[in-house]
CSV table of C-alpha atoms in Angstrom, one decimal:
chain,number,residue,atom,x,y,z
A,1,ASP,CA,-0.1,-0.2,0.1
A,2,VAL,CA,1.1,3.5,-1.4
A,3,LYS,CA,2.2,5.7,2.2
A,4,VAL,CA,3.6,9.3,2.6
A,5,THR,CA,4.5,9.2,6.3
A,6,GLN,CA,4.7,13.1,7.9
A,7,SER,CA,6.3,13.1,10.9
A,8,SER,CA,3.8,15.1,13.3
A,9,ARG,CA,0.0,15.1,12.8
A,10,TYR,CA,0.2,18.6,15.1
A,11,LEU,CA,3.3,21.1,16.3
A,12,VAL,CA,3.6,24.0,18.1
A,13,LYS,CA,6.8,26.1,18.0
A,14,ARG,CA,7.1,29.7,19.2
A,15,THR,CA,7.8,32.4,17.5
A,16,GLY,CA,11.9,32.7,16.1
A,17,GLU,CA,12.2,28.9,16.6
A,18,LYS,CA,13.7,26.6,13.3
A,19,VAL,CA,11.6,23.9,13.1
A,20,PHE,CA,11.7,20.5,10.7
A,21,LEU,CA,9.0,19.5,9.9
A,22,GLU,CA,9.5,15.6,8.1
A,23,CYS,CA,8.0,13.5,4.7
A,24,VAL,CA,8.8,10.2,4.0
A,25,GLN,CA,7.3,7.9,1.6
A,26,ASP,CA,8.0,4.0,0.4
A,27,MET,CA,7.2,4.6,-3.4
A,28,ASP,CA,10.6,4.9,-4.8
A,29,HIS,CA,9.1,8.7,-6.2
A,30,GLU,CA,11.3,10.3,-7.9
A,31,ASN,CA,8.7,14.0,-7.5
A,32,MET,CA,8.2,15.5,-3.6
A,33,PHE,CA,6.4,18.5,-3.0
A,34,TRP,CA,5.5,20.2,0.0
A,35,TYR,CA,2.4,22.7,0.0
A,36,ARG,CA,1.0,24.7,2.2
A,37,GLN,CA,-2.8,24.1,2.7
A,38,ASP,CA,-4.7,28.0,3.9
A,39,PRO,CA,-8.6,28.7,3.9
A,40,GLY,CA,-9.6,29.9,0.6
A,41,LEU,CA,-6.2,29.9,-0.8
A,42,GLY,CA,-6.1,26.1,-1.6
A,43,LEU,CA,-2.3,24.3,-1.4
A,44,ARG,CA,0.2,26.8,-2.3
A,45,LEU,CA,3.5,25.3,-3.7
A,46,ILE,CA,6.5,26.2,-1.4
A,47,TYR,CA,9.4,23.7,-2.4
A,48,PHE,CA,9.6,21.2,-5.0
A,49,SER,CA,12.8,18.2,-5.4
A,50,TYR,CA,12.6,16.3,-8.6
A,51,ASP,CA,15.4,14.2,-7.4
A,52,VAL,CA,17.6,13.3,-4.7
A,53,LYS,CA,19.8,16.9,-4.1
A,54,MET,CA,17.9,19.0,-7.1
A,55,LYS,CA,14.9,21.7,-5.7
A,56,GLU,CA,13.0,24.4,-6.9
A,57,LYS,CA,11.4,26.9,-5.7
A,58,GLY,CA,7.3,26.6,-6.0
A,59,ASP,CA,5.4,29.8,-5.5
A,60,ILE,CA,5.8,30.5,-1.7
A,61,PRO,CA,9.5,29.8,-1.1
A,62,GLU,CA,10.1,32.8,1.3
A,63,GLY,CA,10.8,31.8,5.5
A,64,TYR,CA,11.6,28.2,3.9
A,65,SER,CA,14.6,25.7,2.9
A,66,VAL,CA,14.2,22.1,1.8
A,67,SER,CA,16.7,19.2,2.1
A,68,ARG,CA,16.6,16.0,0.0
A,69,GLU,CA,19.8,13.5,1.0
A,70,LYS,CA,17.6,10.6,0.7
A,71,LYS,CA,15.6,9.7,-2.3
A,72,GLU,CA,13.0,8.4,-0.3
A,73,ARG,CA,12.9,11.8,2.5
A,74,PHE,CA,12.2,15.3,2.1
A,75,SER,CA,12.0,18.2,4.8
A,76,LEU,CA,10.6,21.0,4.7
A,77,ILE,CA,13.1,24.0,7.1
A,78,LEU,CA,11.2,27.1,8.9
A,79,GLU,CA,14.6,28.8,9.8
A,80,SER,CA,12.7,31.7,12.0
A,81,ALA,CA,9.0,30.8,12.2
A,82,SER,CA,6.7,33.7,12.3
A,83,THR,CA,2.6,33.4,13.3
A,84,ASN,CA,2.1,33.7,9.2
A,85,GLN,CA,3.5,30.6,8.8
A,86,THR,CA,0.7,28.7,10.8
A,87,SER,CA,-0.8,26.7,8.4
A,88,MET,CA,-1.7,22.9,7.7
A,89,TYR,CA,1.4,21.5,5.8
A,90,LEU,CA,1.2,18.6,3.0
A,91,CYS,CA,4.0,17.0,1.5
A,92,ALA,CA,3.5,14.9,-1.3
A,93,SER,CA,5.3,12.5,-4.1
A,94,SER,CA,4.6,11.2,-7.4
A,95,ALA,CA,6.6,9.4,-10.5
A,96,LYS,CA,8.2,11.0,-13.0
A,97,ALA,CA,6.0,9.0,-15.6
A,98,GLY,CA,3.5,7.1,-15.7
A,99,THR,CA,-0.1,8.4,-14.0
A,100,LEU,CA,1.7,11.2,-12.0
A,101,GLU,CA,-0.4,10.5,-9.6
A,102,ALA,CA,0.8,12.5,-6.4
A,103,PHE,CA,-0.2,11.3,-3.0
A,104,PHE,CA,0.1,12.9,-0.2
A,105,GLY,CA,0.5,12.4,3.5
A,106,GLN,CA,-2.1,13.4,6.5
A,107,GLY,CA,-0.2,16.4,6.8
A,108,THR,CA,1.1,18.6,9.8
A,109,ARG,CA,-1.3,21.6,11.4
A,110,LEU,CA,1.3,24.3,12.8
A,111,THR,CA,0.5,26.9,15.0
A,112,VAL,CA,3.4,29.4,15.7
A,113,VAL,CA,3.3,31.6,19.0
B,1,ARG,CA,-1.9,35.9,-12.3
B,2,LYS,CA,-2.3,32.7,-10.6
B,3,GLU,CA,-1.3,29.6,-12.2
B,4,VAL,CA,-4.9,27.8,-12.4
B,5,GLU,CA,-7.5,29.2,-11.4
B,6,GLN,CA,-11.2,27.9,-9.9
B,7,ASP,CA,-14.5,29.1,-8.5
B,8,PRO,CA,-14.4,28.8,-5.7
B,9,GLY,CA,-18.4,28.2,-4.6
B,10,PRO,CA,-20.0,26.7,-3.0
B,11,PHE,CA,-22.1,24.9,-5.2
B,12,ASN,CA,-25.3,23.2,-3.7
B,13,VAL,CA,-26.4,20.8,-5.9
B,14,PRO,CA,-29.9,18.6,-4.6
B,15,GLU,CA,-29.1,14.8,-4.9
B,16,GLY,CA,-29.8,13.0,-8.1
B,17,ALA,CA,-28.8,16.7,-9.9
B,18,THR,CA,-26.1,17.2,-12.1
B,19,VAL,CA,-22.9,20.3,-11.6
B,20,ALA,CA,-20.7,21.6,-13.7
B,21,PHE,CA,-17.3,23.4,-13.5
B,22,ASN,CA,-14.4,25.2,-14.7
B,23,CYS,CA,-10.7,25.6,-14.2
B,24,THR,CA,-8.9,27.7,-16.2
B,25,TYR,CA,-4.4,27.7,-16.1
B,26,SER,CA,-2.7,30.3,-17.5
B,27,ASN,CA,0.5,28.2,-18.7
B,28,SER,CA,-0.1,26.9,-21.7
B,29,ALA,CA,2.7,24.1,-21.8
B,30,SER,CA,1.2,22.4,-19.6
B,31,GLN,CA,1.7,18.6,-19.5
B,32,SER,CA,-1.0,16.7,-18.2
B,33,PHE,CA,-4.2,17.4,-15.7
B,34,PHE,CA,-5.9,16.0,-12.9
B,35,TRP,CA,-9.2,16.7,-10.7
B,36,TYR,CA,-8.0,15.1,-7.1
B,37,ARG,CA,-10.8,15.5,-4.4
B,38,GLN,CA,-10.8,16.9,-0.8
B,39,ASP,CA,-13.0,16.1,1.9
B,40,CYS,CA,-13.2,18.3,4.8
B,41,ARG,CA,-9.9,17.9,7.3
B,42,LYS,CA,-9.0,14.9,4.8
B,43,GLU,CA,-5.8,15.1,2.1
B,44,PRO,CA,-6.7,15.3,-1.3
B,45,LYS,CA,-6.6,12.1,-3.0
B,46,LEU,CA,-6.6,11.8,-7.2
B,47,LEU,CA,-10.6,11.7,-8.3
B,48,MET,CA,-9.4,11.5,-12.1
B,49,SER,CA,-6.7,12.1,-14.7
B,50,VAL,CA,-7.9,14.7,-17.5
B,51,TYR,CA,-7.0,13.1,-21.4
B,52,SER,CA,-7.4,15.3,-24.4
B,53,SER,CA,-10.1,13.5,-25.6
B,54,GLY,CA,-12.2,13.7,-22.8
B,55,ASN,CA,-13.4,11.1,-20.6
B,56,GLU,CA,-15.8,9.4,-18.3
B,57,ASP,CA,-15.2,7.4,-15.0
B,58,GLY,CA,-18.7,6.3,-14.2
B,59,ARG,CA,-20.7,9.6,-13.4
B,60,PHE,CA,-17.7,11.7,-13.8
B,61,THR,CA,-17.1,13.4,-17.0
B,62,ALA,CA,-13.6,15.5,-17.3
B,63,GLN,CA,-13.4,17.6,-20.0
B,64,LEU,CA,-10.1,19.4,-21.8
B,65,ASN,CA,-10.0,22.1,-24.1
B,66,ARG,CA,-6.7,23.4,-24.8
B,67,ALA,CA,-7.3,26.1,-27.1
B,68,SER,CA,-8.8,28.1,-24.2
B,69,GLN,CA,-7.2,26.9,-21.3
B,70,TYR,CA,-9.7,25.1,-19.0
B,71,ILE,CA,-10.7,22.0,-17.5
B,72,SER,CA,-13.7,21.1,-16.5
B,73,LEU,CA,-15.8,18.5,-14.7
B,74,LEU,CA,-19.0,17.4,-14.6
B,75,ILE,CA,-20.7,15.2,-12.2
B,76,ARG,CA,-24.1,13.3,-13.2
B,77,ASP,CA,-26.4,11.8,-10.6
B,78,SER,CA,-25.1,13.6,-7.4
B,79,LYS,CA,-24.7,11.9,-4.7
B,80,LEU,CA,-24.4,13.0,-1.0
B,81,SER,CA,-21.2,11.6,-0.9
B,82,ASP,CA,-19.7,13.7,-3.6
B,83,SER,CA,-19.8,16.7,-1.5
B,84,ALA,CA,-16.5,17.9,-1.2
B,85,THR,CA,-13.9,20.3,-2.6
B,86,TYR,CA,-12.7,19.2,-6.1
B,87,LEU,CA,-9.3,20.7,-6.9
B,88,CYS,CA,-7.9,21.0,-10.3
B,89,VAL,CA,-4.2,20.7,-10.5
B,90,VAL,CA,-2.0,20.7,-13.8
B,91,ASN,CA,1.6,19.7,-14.6
B,92,THR,CA,3.2,22.7,-15.7
B,93,SER,CA,7.3,21.3,-16.0
B,94,TRP,CA,9.4,18.3,-14.8
B,95,GLY,CA,5.9,16.8,-13.0
B,96,LYS,CA,5.5,19.6,-10.8
B,97,LEU,CA,2.3,20.4,-9.7
B,98,GLN,CA,0.1,23.0,-9.5
B,99,PHE,CA,-3.2,23.1,-7.3
B,100,GLY,CA,-6.1,25.2,-8.4
B,101,ALA,CA,-7.5,26.8,-4.6
B,102,GLY,CA,-10.3,23.9,-5.2
B,103,THR,CA,-14.7,24.1,-5.7
B,104,GLN,CA,-16.9,23.4,-2.9
B,105,VAL,CA,-19.5,21.2,-3.8
B,106,VAL,CA,-22.2,20.8,-1.7
B,107,VAL,CA,-24.8,18.1,-2.7
B,108,THR,CA,-28.1,18.2,-0.3
B,109,PRO,CA,-31.0,15.5,0.1
């Protein structure tokens, strides 16, 4: 069964903290994504990785960085968390060929106080 | 301008009725297109891919109009369980998936 696992369902962090969100997929997918989802704005792409150590900025990369040292793991880093980064964060993965269907993790609800 | 735009709705649909809605995309080089469904407090899941010639999956029909850069989804014989947010998704390049903000559908008894 296809699986994308995010390390936490709920997270509360303080302003200024460095925050790590981890995502692991077991499908040997080349592509991995980080989105944030806010009411009325839908899913907005933060970063996209199409291979190990390869990354591309999405629509809203400011305040975020990513790391992809291994194919199965894609980490999102909030360098200095701010209250406007309070959101639902969704990780997804997809194959580079074939159906391109994206499989999502269950999401991490991050609150920055 | 957003890469993918959708009417947010909500579309209130009586059970058994037909509902249709569109999504427009800005990148003419977009290669593939999808509809995803997202239930409240759940992650999005693939509903169907959209092919150039149009395609059906049971009560769902998807169409693609490359000239006008829009895709559509039609739901026939709506069921209460069809209530959800429908997300339009476009593969712009290298497998990069851009999502619309979603169209909410509410099917009422």
